[in-house]
Short mmCIF file of N, CA, C and O in Angstrom, two decimals:
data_model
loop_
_atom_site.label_atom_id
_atom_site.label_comp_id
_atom_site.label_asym_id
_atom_site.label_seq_id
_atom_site.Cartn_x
_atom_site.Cartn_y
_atom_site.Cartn_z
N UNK A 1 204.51 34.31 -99.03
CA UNK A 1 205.04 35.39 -98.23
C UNK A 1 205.79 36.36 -99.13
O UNK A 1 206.73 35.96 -99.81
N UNK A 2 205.34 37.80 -99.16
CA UNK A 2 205.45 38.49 -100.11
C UNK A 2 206.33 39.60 -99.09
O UNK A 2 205.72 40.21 -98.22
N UNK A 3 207.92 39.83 -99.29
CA UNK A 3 208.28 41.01 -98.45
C UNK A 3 208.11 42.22 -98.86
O UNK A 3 208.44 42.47 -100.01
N UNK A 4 207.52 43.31 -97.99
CA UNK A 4 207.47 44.48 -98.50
C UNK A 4 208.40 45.40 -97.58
O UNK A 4 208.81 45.05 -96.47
N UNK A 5 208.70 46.75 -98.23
CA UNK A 5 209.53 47.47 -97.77
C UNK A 5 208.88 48.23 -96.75
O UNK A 5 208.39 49.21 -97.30
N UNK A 6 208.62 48.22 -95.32
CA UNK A 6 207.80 49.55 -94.82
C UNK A 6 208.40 50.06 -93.44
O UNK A 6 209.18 49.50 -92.68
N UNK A 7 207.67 51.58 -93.36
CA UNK A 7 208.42 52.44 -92.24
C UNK A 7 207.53 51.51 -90.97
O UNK A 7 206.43 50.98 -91.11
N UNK A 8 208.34 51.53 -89.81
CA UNK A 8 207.46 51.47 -88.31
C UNK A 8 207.90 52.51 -87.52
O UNK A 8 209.02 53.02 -87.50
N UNK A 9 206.90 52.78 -86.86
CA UNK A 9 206.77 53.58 -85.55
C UNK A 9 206.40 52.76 -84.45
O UNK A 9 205.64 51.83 -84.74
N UNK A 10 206.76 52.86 -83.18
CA UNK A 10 206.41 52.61 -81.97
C UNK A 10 205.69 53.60 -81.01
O UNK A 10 206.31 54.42 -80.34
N UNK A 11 204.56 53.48 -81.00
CA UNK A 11 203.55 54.54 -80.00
C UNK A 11 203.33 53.78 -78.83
O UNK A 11 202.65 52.79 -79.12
N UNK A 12 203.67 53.83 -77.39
CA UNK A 12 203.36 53.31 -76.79
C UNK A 12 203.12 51.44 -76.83
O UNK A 12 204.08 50.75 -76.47
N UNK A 13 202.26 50.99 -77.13
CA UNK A 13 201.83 49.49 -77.22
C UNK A 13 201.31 49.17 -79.07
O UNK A 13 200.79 48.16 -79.55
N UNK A 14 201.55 49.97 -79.47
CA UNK A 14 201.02 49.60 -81.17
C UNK A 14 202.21 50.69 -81.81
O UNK A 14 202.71 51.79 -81.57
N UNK A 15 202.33 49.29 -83.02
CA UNK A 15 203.41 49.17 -84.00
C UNK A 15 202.56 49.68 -85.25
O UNK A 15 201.64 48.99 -85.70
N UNK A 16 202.99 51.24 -85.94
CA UNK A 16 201.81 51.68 -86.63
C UNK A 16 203.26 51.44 -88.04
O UNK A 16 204.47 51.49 -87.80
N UNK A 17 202.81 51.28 -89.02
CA UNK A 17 203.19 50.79 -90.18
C UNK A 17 202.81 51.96 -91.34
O UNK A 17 201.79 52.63 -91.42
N UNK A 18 203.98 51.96 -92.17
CA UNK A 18 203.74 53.10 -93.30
C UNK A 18 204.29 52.50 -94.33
O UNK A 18 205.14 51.61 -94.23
N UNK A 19 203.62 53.19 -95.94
CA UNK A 19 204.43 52.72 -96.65
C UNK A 19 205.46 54.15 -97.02
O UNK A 19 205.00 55.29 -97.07
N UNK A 20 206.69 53.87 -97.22
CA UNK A 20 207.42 54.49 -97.36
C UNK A 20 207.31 55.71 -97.92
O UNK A 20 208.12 56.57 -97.56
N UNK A 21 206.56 55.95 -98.63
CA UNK A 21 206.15 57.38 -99.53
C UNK A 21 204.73 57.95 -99.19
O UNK A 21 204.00 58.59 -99.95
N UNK A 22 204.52 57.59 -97.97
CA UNK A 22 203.09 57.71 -97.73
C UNK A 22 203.04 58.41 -95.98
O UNK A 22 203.36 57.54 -95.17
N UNK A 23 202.79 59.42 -95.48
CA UNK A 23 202.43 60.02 -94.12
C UNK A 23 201.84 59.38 -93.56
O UNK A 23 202.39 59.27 -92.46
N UNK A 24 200.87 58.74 -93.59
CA UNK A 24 199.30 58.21 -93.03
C UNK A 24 199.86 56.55 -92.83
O UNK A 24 200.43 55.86 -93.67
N UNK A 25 199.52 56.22 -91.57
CA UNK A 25 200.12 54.40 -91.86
C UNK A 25 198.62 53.76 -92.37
O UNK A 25 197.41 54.00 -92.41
N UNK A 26 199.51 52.88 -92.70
CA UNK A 26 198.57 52.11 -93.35
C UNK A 26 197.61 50.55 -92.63
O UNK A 26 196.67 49.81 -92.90
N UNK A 27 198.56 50.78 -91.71
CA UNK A 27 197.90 49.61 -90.29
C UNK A 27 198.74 49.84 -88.90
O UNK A 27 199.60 50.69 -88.64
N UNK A 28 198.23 48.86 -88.16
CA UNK A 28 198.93 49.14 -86.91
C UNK A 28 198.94 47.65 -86.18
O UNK A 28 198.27 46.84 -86.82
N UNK A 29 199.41 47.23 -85.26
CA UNK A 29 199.46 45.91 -84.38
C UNK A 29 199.35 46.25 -82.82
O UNK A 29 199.92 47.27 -82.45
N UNK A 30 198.84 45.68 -82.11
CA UNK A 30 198.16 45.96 -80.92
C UNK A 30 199.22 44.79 -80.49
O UNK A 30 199.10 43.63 -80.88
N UNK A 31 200.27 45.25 -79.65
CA UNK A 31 201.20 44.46 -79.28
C UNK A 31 200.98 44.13 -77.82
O UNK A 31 201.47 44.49 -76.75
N UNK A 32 200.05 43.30 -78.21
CA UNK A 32 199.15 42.35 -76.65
C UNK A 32 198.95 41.04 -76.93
O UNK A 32 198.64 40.64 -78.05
N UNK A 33 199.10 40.45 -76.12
CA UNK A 33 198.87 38.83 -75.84
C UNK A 33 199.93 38.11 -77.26
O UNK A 33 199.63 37.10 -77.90
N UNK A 34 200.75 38.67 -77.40
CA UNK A 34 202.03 38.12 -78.81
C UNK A 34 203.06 37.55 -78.16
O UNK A 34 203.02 37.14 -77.00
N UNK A 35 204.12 37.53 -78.97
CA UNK A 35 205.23 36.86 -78.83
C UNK A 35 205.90 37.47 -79.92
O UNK A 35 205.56 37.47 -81.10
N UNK A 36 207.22 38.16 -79.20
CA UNK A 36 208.45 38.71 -79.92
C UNK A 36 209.54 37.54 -79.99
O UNK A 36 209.89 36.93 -78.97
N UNK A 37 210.09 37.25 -81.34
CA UNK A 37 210.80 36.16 -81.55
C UNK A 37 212.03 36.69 -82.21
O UNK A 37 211.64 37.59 -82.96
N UNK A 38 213.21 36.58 -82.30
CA UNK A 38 214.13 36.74 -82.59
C UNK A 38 214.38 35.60 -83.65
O UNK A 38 214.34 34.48 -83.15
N UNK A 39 214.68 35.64 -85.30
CA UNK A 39 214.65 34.60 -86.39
C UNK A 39 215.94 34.31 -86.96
O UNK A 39 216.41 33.24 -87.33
N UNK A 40 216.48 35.62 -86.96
CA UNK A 40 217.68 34.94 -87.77
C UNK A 40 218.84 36.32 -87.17
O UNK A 40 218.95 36.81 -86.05
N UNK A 41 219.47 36.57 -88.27
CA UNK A 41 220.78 37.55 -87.63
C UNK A 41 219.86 38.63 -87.37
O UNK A 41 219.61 38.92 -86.20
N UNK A 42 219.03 39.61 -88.87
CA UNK A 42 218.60 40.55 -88.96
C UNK A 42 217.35 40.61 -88.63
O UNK A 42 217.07 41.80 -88.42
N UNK A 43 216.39 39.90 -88.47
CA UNK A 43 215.04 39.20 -88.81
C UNK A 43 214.57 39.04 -87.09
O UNK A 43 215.39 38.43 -86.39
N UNK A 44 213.22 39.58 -86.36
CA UNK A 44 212.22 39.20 -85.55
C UNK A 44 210.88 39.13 -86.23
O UNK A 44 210.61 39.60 -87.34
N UNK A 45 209.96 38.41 -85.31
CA UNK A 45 208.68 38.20 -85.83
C UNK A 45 207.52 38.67 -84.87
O UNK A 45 207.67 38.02 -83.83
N UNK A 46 206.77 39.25 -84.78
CA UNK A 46 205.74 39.27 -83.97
C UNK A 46 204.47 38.06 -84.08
O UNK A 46 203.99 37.81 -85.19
N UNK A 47 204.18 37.64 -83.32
CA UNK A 47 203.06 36.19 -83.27
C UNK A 47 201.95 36.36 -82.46
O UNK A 47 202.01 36.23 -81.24
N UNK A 48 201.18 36.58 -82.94
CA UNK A 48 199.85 36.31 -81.48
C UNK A 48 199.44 35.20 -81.19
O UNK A 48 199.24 34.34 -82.05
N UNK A 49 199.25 35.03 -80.09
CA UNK A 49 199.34 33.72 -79.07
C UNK A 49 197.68 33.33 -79.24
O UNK A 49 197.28 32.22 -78.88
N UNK A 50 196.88 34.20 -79.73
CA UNK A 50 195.10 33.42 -79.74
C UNK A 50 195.10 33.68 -81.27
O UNK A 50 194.28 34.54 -81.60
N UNK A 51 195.80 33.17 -82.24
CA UNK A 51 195.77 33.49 -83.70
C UNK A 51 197.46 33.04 -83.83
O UNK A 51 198.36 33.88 -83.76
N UNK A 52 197.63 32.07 -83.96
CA UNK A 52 199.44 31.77 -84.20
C UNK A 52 199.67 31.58 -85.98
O UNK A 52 200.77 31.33 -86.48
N UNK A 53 198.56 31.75 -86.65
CA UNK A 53 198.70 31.78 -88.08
C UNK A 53 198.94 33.02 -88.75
O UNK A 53 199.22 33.16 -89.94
N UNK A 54 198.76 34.26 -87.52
CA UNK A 54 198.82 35.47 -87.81
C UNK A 54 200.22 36.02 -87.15
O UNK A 54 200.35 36.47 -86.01
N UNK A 55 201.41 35.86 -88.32
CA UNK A 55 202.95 36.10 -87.90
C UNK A 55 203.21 37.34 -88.97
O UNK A 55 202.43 37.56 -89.90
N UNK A 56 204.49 38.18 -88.70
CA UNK A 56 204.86 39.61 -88.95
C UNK A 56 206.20 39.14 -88.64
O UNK A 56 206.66 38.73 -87.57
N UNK A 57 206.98 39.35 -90.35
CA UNK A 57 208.01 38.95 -89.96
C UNK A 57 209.13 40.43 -90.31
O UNK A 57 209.22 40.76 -91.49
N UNK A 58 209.68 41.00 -89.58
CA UNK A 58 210.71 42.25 -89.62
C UNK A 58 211.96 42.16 -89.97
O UNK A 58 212.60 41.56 -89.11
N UNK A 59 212.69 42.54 -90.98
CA UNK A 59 213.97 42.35 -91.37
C UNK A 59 215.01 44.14 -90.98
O UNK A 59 214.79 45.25 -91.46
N UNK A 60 215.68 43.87 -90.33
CA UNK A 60 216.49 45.22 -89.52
C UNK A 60 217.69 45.36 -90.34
O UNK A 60 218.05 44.31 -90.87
N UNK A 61 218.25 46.19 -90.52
CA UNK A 61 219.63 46.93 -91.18
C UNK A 61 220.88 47.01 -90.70
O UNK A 61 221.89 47.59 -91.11
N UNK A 62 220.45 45.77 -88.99
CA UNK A 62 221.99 45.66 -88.45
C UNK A 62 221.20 44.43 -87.53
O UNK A 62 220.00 44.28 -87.29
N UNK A 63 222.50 43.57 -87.10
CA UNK A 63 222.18 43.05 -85.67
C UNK A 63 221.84 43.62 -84.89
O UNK A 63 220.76 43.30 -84.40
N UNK A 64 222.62 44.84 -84.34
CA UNK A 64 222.04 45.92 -83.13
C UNK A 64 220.89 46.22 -83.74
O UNK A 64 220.56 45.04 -83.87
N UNK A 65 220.24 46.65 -84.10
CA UNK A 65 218.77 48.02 -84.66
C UNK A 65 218.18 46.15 -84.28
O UNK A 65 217.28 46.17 -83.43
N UNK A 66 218.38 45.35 -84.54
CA UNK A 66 217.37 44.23 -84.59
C UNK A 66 216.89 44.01 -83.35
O UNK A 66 215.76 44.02 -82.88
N UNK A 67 218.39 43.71 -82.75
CA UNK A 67 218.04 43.65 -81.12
C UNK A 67 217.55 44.81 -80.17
O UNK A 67 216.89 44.46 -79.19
N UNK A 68 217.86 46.37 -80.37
CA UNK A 68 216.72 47.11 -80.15
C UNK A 68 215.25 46.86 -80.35
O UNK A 68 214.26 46.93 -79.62
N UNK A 69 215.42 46.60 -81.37
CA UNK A 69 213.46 46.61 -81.89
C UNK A 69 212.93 45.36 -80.75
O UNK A 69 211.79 45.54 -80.32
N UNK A 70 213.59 44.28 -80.30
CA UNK A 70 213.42 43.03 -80.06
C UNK A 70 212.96 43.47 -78.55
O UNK A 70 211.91 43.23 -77.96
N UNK A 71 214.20 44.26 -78.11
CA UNK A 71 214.00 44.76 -76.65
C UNK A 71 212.70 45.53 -75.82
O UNK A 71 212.12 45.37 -74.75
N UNK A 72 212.61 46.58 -77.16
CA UNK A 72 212.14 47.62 -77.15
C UNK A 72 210.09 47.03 -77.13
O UNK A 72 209.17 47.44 -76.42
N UNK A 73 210.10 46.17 -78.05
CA UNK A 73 208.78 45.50 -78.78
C UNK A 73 208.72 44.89 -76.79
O UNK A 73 208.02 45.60 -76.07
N UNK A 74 209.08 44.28 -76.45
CA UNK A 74 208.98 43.08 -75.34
C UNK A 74 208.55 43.70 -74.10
O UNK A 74 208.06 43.22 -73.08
N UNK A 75 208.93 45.36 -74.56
CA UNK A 75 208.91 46.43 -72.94
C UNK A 75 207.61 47.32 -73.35
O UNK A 75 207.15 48.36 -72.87
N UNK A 76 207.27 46.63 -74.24
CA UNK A 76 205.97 47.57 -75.14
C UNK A 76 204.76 47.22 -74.93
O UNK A 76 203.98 47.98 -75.51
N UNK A 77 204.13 46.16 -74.19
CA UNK A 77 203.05 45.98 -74.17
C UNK A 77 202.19 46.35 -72.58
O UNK A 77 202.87 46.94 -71.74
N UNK A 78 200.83 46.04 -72.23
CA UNK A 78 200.85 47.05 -71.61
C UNK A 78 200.92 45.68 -69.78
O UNK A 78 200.98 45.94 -68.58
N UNK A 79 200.88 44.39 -70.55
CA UNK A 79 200.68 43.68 -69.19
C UNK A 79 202.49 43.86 -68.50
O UNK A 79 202.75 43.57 -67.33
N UNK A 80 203.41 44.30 -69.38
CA UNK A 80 205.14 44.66 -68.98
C UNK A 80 204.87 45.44 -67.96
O UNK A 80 204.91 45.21 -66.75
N UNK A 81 204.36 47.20 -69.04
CA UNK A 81 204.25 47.77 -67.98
C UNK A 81 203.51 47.93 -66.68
O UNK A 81 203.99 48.64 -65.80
N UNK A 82 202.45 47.36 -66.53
CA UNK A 82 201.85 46.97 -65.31
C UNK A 82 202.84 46.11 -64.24
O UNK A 82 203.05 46.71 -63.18
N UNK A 83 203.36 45.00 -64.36
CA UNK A 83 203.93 44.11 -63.84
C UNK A 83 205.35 45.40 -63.36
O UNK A 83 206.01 45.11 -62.37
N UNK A 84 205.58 46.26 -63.86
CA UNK A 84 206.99 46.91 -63.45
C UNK A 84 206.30 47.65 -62.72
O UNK A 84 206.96 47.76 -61.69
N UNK A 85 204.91 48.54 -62.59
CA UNK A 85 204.84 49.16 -61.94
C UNK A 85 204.51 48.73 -60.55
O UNK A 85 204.78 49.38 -59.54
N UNK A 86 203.60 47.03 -60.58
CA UNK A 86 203.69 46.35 -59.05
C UNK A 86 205.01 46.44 -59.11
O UNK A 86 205.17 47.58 -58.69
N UNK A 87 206.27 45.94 -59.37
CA UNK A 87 207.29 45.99 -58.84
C UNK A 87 207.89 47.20 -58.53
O UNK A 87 208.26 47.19 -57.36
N UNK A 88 208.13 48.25 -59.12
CA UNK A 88 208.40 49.24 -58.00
C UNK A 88 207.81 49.91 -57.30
O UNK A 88 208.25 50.92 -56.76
N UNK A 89 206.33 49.32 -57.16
CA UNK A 89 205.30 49.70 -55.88
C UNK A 89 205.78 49.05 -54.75
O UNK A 89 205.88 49.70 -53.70
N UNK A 90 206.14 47.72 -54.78
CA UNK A 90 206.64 47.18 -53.91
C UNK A 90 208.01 47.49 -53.43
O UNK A 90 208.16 47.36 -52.22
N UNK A 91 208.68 47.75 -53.88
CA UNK A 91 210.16 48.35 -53.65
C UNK A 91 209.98 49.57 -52.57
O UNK A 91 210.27 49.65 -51.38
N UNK A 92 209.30 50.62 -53.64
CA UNK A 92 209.02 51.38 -52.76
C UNK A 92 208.13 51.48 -51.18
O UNK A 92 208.19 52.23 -50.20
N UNK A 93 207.51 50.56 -51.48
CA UNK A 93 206.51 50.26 -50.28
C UNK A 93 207.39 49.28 -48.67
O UNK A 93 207.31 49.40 -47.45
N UNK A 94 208.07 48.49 -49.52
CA UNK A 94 209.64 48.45 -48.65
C UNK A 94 210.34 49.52 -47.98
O UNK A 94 210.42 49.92 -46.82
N UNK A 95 210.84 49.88 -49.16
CA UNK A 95 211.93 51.15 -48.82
C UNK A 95 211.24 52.37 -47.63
O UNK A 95 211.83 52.88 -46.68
N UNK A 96 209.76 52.59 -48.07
CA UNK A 96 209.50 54.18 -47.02
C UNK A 96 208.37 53.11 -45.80
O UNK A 96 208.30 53.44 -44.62
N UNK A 97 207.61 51.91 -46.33
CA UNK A 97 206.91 51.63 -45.66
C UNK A 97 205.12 52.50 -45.42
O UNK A 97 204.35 52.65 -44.47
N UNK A 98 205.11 52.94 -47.08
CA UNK A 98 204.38 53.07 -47.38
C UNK A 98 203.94 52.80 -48.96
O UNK A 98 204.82 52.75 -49.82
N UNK A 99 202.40 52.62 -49.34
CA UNK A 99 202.20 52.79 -50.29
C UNK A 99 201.77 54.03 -51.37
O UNK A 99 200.71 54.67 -51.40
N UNK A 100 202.91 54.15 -52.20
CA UNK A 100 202.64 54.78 -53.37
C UNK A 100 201.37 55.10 -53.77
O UNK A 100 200.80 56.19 -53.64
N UNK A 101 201.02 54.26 -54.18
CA UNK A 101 199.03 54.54 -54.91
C UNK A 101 198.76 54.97 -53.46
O UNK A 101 198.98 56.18 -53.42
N UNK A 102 198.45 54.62 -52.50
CA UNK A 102 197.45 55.14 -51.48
C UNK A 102 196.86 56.52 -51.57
O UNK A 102 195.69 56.87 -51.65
N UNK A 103 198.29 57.38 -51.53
CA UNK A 103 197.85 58.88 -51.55
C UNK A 103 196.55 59.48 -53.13
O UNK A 103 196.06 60.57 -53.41
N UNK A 104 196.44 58.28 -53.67
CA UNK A 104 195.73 58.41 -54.96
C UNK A 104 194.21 57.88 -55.07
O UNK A 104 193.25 58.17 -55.78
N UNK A 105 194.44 56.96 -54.03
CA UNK A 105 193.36 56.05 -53.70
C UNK A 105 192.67 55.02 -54.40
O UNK A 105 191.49 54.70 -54.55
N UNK A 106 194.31 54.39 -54.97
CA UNK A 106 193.77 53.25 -56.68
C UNK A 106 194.98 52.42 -55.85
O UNK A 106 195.87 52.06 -56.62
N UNK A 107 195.22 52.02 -54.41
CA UNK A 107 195.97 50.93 -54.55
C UNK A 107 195.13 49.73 -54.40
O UNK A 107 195.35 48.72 -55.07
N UNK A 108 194.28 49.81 -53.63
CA UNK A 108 193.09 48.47 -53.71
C UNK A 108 192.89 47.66 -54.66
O UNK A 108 192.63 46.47 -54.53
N UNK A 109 193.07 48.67 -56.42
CA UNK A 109 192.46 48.57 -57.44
C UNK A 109 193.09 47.31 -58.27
O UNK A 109 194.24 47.48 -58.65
N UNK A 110 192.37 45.91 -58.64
CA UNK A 110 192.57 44.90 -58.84
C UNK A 110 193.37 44.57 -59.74
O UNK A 110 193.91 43.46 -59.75
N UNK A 111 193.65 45.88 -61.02
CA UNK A 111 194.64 46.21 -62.21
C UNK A 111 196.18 46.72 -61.42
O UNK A 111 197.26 46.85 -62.00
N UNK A 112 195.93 46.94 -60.00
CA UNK A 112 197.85 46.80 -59.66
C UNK A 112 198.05 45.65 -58.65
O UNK A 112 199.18 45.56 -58.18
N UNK A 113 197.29 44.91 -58.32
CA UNK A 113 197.48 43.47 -57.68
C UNK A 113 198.45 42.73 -58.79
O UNK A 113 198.47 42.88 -60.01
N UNK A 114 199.15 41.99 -58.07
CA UNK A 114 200.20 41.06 -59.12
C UNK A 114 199.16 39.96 -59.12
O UNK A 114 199.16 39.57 -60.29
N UNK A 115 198.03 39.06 -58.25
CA UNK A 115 197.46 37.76 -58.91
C UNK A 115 196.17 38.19 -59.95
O UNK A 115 195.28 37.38 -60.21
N UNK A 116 196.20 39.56 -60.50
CA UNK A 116 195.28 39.97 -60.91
C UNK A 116 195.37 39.97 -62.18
O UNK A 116 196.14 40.85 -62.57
N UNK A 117 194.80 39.24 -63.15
CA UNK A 117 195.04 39.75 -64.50
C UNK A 117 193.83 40.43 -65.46
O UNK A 117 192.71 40.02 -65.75
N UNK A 118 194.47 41.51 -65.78
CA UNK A 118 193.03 42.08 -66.40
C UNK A 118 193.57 42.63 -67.82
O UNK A 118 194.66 43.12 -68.11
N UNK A 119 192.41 42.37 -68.60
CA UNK A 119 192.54 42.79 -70.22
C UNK A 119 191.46 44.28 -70.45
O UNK A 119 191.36 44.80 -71.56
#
C-alpha cells in the first residue's frame, strides 16, 4: 500500500480523483453498492461490497473535514437518494393527501416503490 497525495471532487455519486498538478482526473469511483468506513482519527475508506479486495483508503487534514467527507460520501449514492425521495413522497402524500409524482405520471414507476430495488 503505496500512499499518494491526491485532489477529490464530489459530482453527484462519483468521487473523481486528480493528481495534484494535473486538471484532468485521473480516475473516478462509482459510489454504489460500497461501504463508507470511518478508520482512524483522520482516515475513511471506501469498500465495495461485490469486490471487498477493492478498498480506497482517504487520509483528511482534520477530524471535522474527515467526518464531512464520511457524511457527505454516505448521502452520495444514488440508492440514498431514492430512498429520501420515497420518504418525502410519503410525508407529503400524508400531509396534502395527495401524490407528488402523480401530476407527472411516474408514481406507479417501480424505481419510487420502497420494495423495489433497481440498479
Amino acid at each position: 500500500a503505496v500512499l499518494k497525495k491526491r485532489l477529490v471532487k464530489l459530482v453527484v455519486n462519483f468521487l473523481f480523483y486528480f493528481r495534484t498538478d494535473e486538471a484532468e482526473p485521473i480516475g473516478a469511483l462509482l459510489l454504489e453498492h460500497c461501504r463508507i468506513t470511518k478508520e482512524e482519527e483522520n482516515v475513511f475508506s471506501i469498500s465495495f461490497i461485490e469486490e471487498p479486495e477493492r478498498k480506497y483508503c482517504f487520509e483528511c487534514a482534520s477530524e471535522e473535514q474527515c467526518q464531512e467527507w464520511v457524511e457527505a460520501l454516505k448521502r452520495a449514492s444514488y440508492e440514498f437518494l431514492r430512498r429520501s425521495l420515497i420518504f418525502y413522497r410519503n410525508e407529503i402524500q400524508k400531509m396534502t393527501g395527495k401524490d407528488p409524482l402523480e401530476q407527472y405520471g411516474i408514481s406507479e414507476e417501480a424505481r419510487f416503490q420502497l420494495g423495489t430495488h433497481q440498479q
